[in-house]
Short mmCIF file of N, CA, C and O in Angstrom, two decimals:
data_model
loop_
_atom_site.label_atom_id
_atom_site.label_comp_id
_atom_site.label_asym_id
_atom_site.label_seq_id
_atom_site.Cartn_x
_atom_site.Cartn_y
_atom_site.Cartn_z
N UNK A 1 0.80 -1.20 0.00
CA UNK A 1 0.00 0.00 0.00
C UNK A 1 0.85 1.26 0.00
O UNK A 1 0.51 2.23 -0.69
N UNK A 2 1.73 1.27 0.62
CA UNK A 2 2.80 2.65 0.98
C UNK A 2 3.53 2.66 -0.58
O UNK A 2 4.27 3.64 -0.68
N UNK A 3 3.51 1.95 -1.61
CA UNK A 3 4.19 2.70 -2.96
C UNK A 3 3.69 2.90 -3.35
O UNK A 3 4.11 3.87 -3.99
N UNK A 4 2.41 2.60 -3.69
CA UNK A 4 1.33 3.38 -4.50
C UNK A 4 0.30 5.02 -3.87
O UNK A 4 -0.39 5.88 -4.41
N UNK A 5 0.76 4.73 -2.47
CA UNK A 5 0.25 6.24 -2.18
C UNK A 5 1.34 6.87 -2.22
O UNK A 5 1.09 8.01 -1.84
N UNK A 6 2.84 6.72 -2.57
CA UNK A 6 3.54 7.45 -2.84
C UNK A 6 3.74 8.14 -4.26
O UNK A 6 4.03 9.29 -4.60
N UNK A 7 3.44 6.86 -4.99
CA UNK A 7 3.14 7.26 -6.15
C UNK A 7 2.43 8.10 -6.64
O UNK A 7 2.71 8.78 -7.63
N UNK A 8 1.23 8.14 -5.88
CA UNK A 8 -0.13 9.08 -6.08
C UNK A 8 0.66 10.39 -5.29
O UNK A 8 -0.15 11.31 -5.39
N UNK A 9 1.75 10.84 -4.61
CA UNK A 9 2.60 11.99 -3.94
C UNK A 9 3.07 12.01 -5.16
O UNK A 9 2.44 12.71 -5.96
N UNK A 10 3.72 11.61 -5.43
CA UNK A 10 5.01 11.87 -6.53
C UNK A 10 4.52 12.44 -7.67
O UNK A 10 5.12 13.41 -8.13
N UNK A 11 3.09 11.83 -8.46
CA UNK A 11 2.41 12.42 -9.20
C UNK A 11 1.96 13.55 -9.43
O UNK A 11 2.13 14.16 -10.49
N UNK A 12 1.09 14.14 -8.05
CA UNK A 12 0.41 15.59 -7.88
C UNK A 12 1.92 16.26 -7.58
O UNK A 12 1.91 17.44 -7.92
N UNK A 13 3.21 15.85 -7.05
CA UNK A 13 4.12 16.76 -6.85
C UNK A 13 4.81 17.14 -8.37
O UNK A 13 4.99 18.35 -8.55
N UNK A 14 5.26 16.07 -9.62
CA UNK A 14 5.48 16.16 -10.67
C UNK A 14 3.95 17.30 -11.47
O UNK A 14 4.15 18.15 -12.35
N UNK A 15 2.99 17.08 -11.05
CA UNK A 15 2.21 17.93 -12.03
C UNK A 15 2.63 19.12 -11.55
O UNK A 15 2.35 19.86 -12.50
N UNK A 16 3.11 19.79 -10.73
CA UNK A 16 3.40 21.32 -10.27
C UNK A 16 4.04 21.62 -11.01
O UNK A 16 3.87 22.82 -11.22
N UNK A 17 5.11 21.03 -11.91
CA UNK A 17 5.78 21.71 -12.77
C UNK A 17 5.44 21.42 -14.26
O UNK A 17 6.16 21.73 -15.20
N UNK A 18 4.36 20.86 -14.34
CA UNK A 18 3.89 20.46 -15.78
C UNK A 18 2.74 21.63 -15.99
O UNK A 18 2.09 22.14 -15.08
N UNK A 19 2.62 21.96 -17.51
CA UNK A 19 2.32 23.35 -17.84
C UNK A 19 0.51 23.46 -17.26
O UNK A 19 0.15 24.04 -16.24
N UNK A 20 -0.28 22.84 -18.10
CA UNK A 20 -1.51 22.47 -17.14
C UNK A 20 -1.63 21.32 -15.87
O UNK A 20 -2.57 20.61 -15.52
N UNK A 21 -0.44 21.45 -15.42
CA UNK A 21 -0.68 20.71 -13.59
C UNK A 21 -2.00 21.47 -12.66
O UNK A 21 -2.87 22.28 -12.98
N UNK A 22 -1.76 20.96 -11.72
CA UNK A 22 -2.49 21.53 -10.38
C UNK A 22 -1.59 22.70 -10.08
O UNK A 22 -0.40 22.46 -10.28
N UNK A 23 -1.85 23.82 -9.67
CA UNK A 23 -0.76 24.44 -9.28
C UNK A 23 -1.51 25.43 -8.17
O UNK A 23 -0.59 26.01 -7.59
N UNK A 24 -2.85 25.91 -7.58
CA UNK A 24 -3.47 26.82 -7.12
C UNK A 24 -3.48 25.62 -5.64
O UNK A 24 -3.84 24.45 -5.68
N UNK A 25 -2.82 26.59 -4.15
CA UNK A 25 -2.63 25.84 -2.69
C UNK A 25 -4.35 25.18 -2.71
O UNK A 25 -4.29 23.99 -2.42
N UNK A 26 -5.53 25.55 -2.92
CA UNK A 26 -6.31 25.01 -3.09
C UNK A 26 -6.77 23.50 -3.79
O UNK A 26 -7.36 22.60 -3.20
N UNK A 27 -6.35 23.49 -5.11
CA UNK A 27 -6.62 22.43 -5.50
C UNK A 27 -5.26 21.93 -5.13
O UNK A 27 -5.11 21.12 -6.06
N UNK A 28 -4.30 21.86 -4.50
CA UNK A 28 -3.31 20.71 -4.25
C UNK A 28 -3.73 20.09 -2.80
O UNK A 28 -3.81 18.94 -2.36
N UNK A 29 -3.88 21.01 -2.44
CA UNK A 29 -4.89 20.40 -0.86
C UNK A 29 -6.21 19.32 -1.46
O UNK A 29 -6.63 18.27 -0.97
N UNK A 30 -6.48 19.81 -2.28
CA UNK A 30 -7.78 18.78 -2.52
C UNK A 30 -7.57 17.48 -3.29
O UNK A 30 -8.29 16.49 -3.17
N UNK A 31 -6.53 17.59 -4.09
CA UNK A 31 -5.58 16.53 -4.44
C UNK A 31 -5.55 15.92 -3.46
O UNK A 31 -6.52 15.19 -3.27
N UNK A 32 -4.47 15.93 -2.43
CA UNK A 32 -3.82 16.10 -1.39
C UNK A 32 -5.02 14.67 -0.46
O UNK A 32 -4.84 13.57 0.05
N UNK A 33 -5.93 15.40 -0.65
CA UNK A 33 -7.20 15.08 0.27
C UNK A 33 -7.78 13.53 -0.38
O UNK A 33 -7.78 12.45 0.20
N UNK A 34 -8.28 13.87 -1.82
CA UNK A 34 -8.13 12.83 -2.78
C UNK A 34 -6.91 11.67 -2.60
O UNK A 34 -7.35 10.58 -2.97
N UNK A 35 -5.99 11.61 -2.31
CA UNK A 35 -4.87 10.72 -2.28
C UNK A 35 -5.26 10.08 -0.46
O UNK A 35 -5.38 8.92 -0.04
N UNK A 36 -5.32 10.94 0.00
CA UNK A 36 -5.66 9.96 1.43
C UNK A 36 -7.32 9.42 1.66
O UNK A 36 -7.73 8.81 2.65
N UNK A 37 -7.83 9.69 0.91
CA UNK A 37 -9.33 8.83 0.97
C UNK A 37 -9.04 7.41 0.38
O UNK A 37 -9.29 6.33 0.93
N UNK A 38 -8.45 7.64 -0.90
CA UNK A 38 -7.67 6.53 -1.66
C UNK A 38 -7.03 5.59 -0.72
O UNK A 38 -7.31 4.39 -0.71
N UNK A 39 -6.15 6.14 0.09
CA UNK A 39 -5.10 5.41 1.02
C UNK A 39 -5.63 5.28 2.68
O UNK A 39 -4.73 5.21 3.52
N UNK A 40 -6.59 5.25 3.00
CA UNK A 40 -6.40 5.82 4.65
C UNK A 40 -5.86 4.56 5.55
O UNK A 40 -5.83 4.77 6.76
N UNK A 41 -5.62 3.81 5.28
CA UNK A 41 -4.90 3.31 6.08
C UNK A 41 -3.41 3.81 6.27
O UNK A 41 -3.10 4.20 7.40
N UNK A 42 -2.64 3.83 5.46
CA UNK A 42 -1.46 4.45 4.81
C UNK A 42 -1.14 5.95 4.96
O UNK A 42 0.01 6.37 5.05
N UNK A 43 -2.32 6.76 4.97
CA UNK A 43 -2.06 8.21 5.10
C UNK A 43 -1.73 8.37 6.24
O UNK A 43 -0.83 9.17 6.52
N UNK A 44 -2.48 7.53 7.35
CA UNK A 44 -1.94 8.23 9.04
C UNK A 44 -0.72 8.34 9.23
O UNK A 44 -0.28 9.13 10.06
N UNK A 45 0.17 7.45 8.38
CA UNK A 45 1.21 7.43 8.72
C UNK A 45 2.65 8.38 8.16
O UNK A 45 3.84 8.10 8.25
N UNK A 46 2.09 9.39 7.66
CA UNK A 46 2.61 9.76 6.39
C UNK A 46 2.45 11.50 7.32
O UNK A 46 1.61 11.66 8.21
N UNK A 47 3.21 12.39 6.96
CA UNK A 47 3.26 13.69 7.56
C UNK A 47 3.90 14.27 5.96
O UNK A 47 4.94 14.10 5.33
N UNK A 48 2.20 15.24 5.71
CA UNK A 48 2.56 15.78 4.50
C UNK A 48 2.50 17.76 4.51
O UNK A 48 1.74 18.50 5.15
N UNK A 49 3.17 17.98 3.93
CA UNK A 49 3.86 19.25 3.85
C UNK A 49 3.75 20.10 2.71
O UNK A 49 4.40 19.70 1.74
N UNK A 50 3.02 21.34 2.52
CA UNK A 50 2.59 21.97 1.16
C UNK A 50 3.23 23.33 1.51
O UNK A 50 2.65 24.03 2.33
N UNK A 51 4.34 23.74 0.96
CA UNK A 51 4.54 25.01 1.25
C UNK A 51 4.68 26.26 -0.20
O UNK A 51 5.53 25.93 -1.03
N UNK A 52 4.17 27.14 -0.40
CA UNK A 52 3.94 27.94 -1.58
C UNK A 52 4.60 29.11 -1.22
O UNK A 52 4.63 29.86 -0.24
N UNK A 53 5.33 29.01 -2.78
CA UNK A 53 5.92 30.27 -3.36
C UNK A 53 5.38 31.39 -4.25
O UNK A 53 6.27 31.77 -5.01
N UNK A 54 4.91 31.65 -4.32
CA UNK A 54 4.33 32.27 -5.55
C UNK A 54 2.82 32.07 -5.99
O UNK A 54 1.73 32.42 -5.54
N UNK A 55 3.38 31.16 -7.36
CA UNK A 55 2.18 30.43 -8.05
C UNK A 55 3.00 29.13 -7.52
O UNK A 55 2.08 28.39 -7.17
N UNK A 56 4.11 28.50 -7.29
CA UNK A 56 4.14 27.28 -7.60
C UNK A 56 4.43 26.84 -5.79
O UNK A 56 4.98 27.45 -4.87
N UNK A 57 3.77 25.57 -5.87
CA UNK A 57 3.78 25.53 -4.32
C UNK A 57 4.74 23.68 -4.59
O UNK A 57 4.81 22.91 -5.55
N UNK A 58 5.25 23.68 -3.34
CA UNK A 58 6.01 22.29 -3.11
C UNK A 58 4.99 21.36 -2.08
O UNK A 58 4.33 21.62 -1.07
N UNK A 59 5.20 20.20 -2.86
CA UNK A 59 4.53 18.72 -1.73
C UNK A 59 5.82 18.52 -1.04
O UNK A 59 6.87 18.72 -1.66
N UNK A 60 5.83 18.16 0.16
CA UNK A 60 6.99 17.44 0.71
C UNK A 60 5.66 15.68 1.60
O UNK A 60 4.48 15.70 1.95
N UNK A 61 6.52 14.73 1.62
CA UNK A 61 5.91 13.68 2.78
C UNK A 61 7.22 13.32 3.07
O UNK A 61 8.30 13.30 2.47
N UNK A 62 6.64 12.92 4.58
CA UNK A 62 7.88 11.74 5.52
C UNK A 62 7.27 10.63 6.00
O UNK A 62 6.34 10.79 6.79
N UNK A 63 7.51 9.82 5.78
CA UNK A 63 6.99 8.69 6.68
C UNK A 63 7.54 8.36 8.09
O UNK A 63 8.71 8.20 8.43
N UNK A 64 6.04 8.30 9.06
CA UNK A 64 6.06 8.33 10.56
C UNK A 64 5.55 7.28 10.92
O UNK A 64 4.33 7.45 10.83
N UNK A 65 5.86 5.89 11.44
CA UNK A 65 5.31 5.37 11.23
C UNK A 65 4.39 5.22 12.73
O UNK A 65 5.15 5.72 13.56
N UNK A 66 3.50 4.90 13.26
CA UNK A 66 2.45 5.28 14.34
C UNK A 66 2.02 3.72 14.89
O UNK A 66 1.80 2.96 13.95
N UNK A 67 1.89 3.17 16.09
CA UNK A 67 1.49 2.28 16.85
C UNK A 67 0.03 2.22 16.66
O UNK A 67 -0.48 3.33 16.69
N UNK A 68 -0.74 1.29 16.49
CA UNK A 68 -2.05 1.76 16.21
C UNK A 68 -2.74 1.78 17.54
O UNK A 68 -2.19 1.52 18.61
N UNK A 69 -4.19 2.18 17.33
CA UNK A 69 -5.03 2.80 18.89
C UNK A 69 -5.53 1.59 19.24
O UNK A 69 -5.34 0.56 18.61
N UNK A 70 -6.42 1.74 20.63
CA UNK A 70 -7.10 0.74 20.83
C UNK A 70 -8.15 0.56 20.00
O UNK A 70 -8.34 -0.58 19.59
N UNK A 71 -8.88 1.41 19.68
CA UNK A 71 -10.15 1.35 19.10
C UNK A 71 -9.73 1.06 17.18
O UNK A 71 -10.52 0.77 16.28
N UNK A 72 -8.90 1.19 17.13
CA UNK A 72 -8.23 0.25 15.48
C UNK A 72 -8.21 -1.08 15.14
O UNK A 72 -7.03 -1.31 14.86
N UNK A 73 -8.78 -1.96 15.02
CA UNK A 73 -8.98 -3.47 14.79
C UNK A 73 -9.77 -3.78 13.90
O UNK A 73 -10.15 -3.21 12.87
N UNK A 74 -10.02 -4.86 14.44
CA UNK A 74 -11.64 -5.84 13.52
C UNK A 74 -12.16 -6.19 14.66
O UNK A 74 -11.51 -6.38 15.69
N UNK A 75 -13.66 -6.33 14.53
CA UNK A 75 -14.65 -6.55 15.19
C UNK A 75 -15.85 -7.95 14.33
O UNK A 75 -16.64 -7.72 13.42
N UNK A 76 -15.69 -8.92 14.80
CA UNK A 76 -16.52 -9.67 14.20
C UNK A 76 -18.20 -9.99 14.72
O UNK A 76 -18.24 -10.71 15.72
N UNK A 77 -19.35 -9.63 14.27
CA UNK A 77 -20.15 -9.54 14.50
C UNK A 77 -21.09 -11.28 14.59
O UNK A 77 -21.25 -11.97 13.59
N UNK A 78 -21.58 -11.65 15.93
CA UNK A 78 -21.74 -13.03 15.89
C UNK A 78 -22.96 -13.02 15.40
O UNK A 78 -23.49 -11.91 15.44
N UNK A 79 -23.60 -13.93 14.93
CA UNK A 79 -25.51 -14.28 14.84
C UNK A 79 -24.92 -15.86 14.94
O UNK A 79 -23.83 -16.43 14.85
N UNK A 80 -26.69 -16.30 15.22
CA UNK A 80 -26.60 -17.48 15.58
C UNK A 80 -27.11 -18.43 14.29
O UNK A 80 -27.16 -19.66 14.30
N UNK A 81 -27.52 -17.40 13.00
CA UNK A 81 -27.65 -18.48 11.58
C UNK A 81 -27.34 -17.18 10.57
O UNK A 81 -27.12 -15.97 10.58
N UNK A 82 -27.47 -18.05 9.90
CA UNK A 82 -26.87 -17.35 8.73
C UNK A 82 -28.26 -16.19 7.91
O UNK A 82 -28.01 -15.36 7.04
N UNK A 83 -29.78 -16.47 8.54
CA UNK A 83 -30.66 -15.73 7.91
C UNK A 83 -30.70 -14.51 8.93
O UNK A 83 -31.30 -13.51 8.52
N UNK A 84 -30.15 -14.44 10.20
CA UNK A 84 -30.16 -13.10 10.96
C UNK A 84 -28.85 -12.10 10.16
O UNK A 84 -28.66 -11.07 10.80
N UNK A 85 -28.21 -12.20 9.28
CA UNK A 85 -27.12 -11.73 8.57
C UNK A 85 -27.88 -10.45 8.22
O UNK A 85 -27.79 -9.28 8.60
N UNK A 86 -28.85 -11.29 7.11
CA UNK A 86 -29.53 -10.53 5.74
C UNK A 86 -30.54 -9.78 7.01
O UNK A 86 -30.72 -8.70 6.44
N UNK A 87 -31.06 -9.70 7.91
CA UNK A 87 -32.13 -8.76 8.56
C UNK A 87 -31.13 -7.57 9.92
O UNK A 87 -31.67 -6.91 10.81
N UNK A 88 -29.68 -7.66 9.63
CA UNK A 88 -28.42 -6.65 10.38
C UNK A 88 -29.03 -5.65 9.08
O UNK A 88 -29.25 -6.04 7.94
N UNK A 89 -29.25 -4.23 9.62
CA UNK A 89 -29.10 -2.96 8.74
C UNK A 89 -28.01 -2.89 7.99
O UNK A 89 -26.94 -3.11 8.57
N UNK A 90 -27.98 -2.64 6.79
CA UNK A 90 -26.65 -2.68 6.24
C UNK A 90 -25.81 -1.35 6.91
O UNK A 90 -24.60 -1.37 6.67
N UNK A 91 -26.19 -0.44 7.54
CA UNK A 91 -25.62 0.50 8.25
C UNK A 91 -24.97 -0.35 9.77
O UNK A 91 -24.11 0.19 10.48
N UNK A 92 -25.46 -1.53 10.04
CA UNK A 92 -24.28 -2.12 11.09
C UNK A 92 -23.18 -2.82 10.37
O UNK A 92 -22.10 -2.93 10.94
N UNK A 93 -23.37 -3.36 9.03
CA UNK A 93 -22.45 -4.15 8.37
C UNK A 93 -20.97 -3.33 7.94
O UNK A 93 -19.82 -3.78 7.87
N UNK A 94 -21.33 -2.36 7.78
CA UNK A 94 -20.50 -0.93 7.99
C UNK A 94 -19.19 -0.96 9.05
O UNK A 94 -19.61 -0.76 10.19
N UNK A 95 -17.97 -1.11 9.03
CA UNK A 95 -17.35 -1.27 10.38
C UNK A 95 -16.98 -0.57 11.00
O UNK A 95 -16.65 -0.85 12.15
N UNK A 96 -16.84 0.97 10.32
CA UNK A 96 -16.55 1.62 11.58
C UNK A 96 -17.84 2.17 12.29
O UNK A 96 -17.54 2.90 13.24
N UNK A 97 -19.14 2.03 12.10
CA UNK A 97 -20.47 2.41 12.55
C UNK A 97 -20.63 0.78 13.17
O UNK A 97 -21.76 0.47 13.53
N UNK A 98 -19.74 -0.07 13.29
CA UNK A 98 -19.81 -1.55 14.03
C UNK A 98 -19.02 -1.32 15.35
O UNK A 98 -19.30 -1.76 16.46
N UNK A 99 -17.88 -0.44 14.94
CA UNK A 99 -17.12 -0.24 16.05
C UNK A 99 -17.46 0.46 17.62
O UNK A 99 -17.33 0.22 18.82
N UNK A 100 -18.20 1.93 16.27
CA UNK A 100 -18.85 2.85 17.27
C UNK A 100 -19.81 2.22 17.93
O UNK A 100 -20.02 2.73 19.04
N UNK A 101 -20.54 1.23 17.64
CA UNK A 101 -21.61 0.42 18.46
C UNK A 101 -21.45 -0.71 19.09
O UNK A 101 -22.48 -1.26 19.49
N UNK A 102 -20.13 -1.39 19.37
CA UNK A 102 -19.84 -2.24 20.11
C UNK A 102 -19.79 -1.58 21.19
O UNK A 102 -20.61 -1.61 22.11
N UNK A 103 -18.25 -0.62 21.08
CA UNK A 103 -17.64 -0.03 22.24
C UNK A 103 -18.12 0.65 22.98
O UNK A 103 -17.47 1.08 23.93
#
């Protein structure tokens, strides 16, 4: 997972200097934003850096890498057959709205 969200860095940072790139602190943030929806597991770990000159602004990332929380896991949801599955809201099948409702 971590080379391909780098890749997706390396990309929006290479379009800054390409003639129709991204180049406005706005849409590189939203890039920016776009690349960690893509990645979120991968983004927490990542400390990213946009600093602007002018018109042309710089990406910087470092990788940090982070211990995960308590509340970060899997949660397996029991039933006792397989037809109580299909009558769970698909809004519990959901895991982090599984999480928030265990804990």
């Amino acid at each position: 997972l971590t080379p391909r969200f780098e890749a997706d860095m390396k990309a929006a940072k290479v379009a800054l200097t390409k003639p129709r790139g991204t180049k406005t602190i706005a849409k590189v943030h939203q890039r920016i934003g776009r690349i960690k929806e893509r990645h979120p597991h991968v983004a927490n770990h990542y400390e990213i850096e946009v600093t602007e000159k002018g018109v042309f602004t710089d990406i910087r990332w470092k990788y940090q890498p982070q211990k995960p929380r308590k509340d970060e896991g899997v949660y397996f949801l029991r039933t006792f057959n397989c037809s109580t599955w299909v009558e769970i809201p698909p809004m519990l099948r959901h895991r982090k709205i599984s999480r928030a409702l265990i804990s």
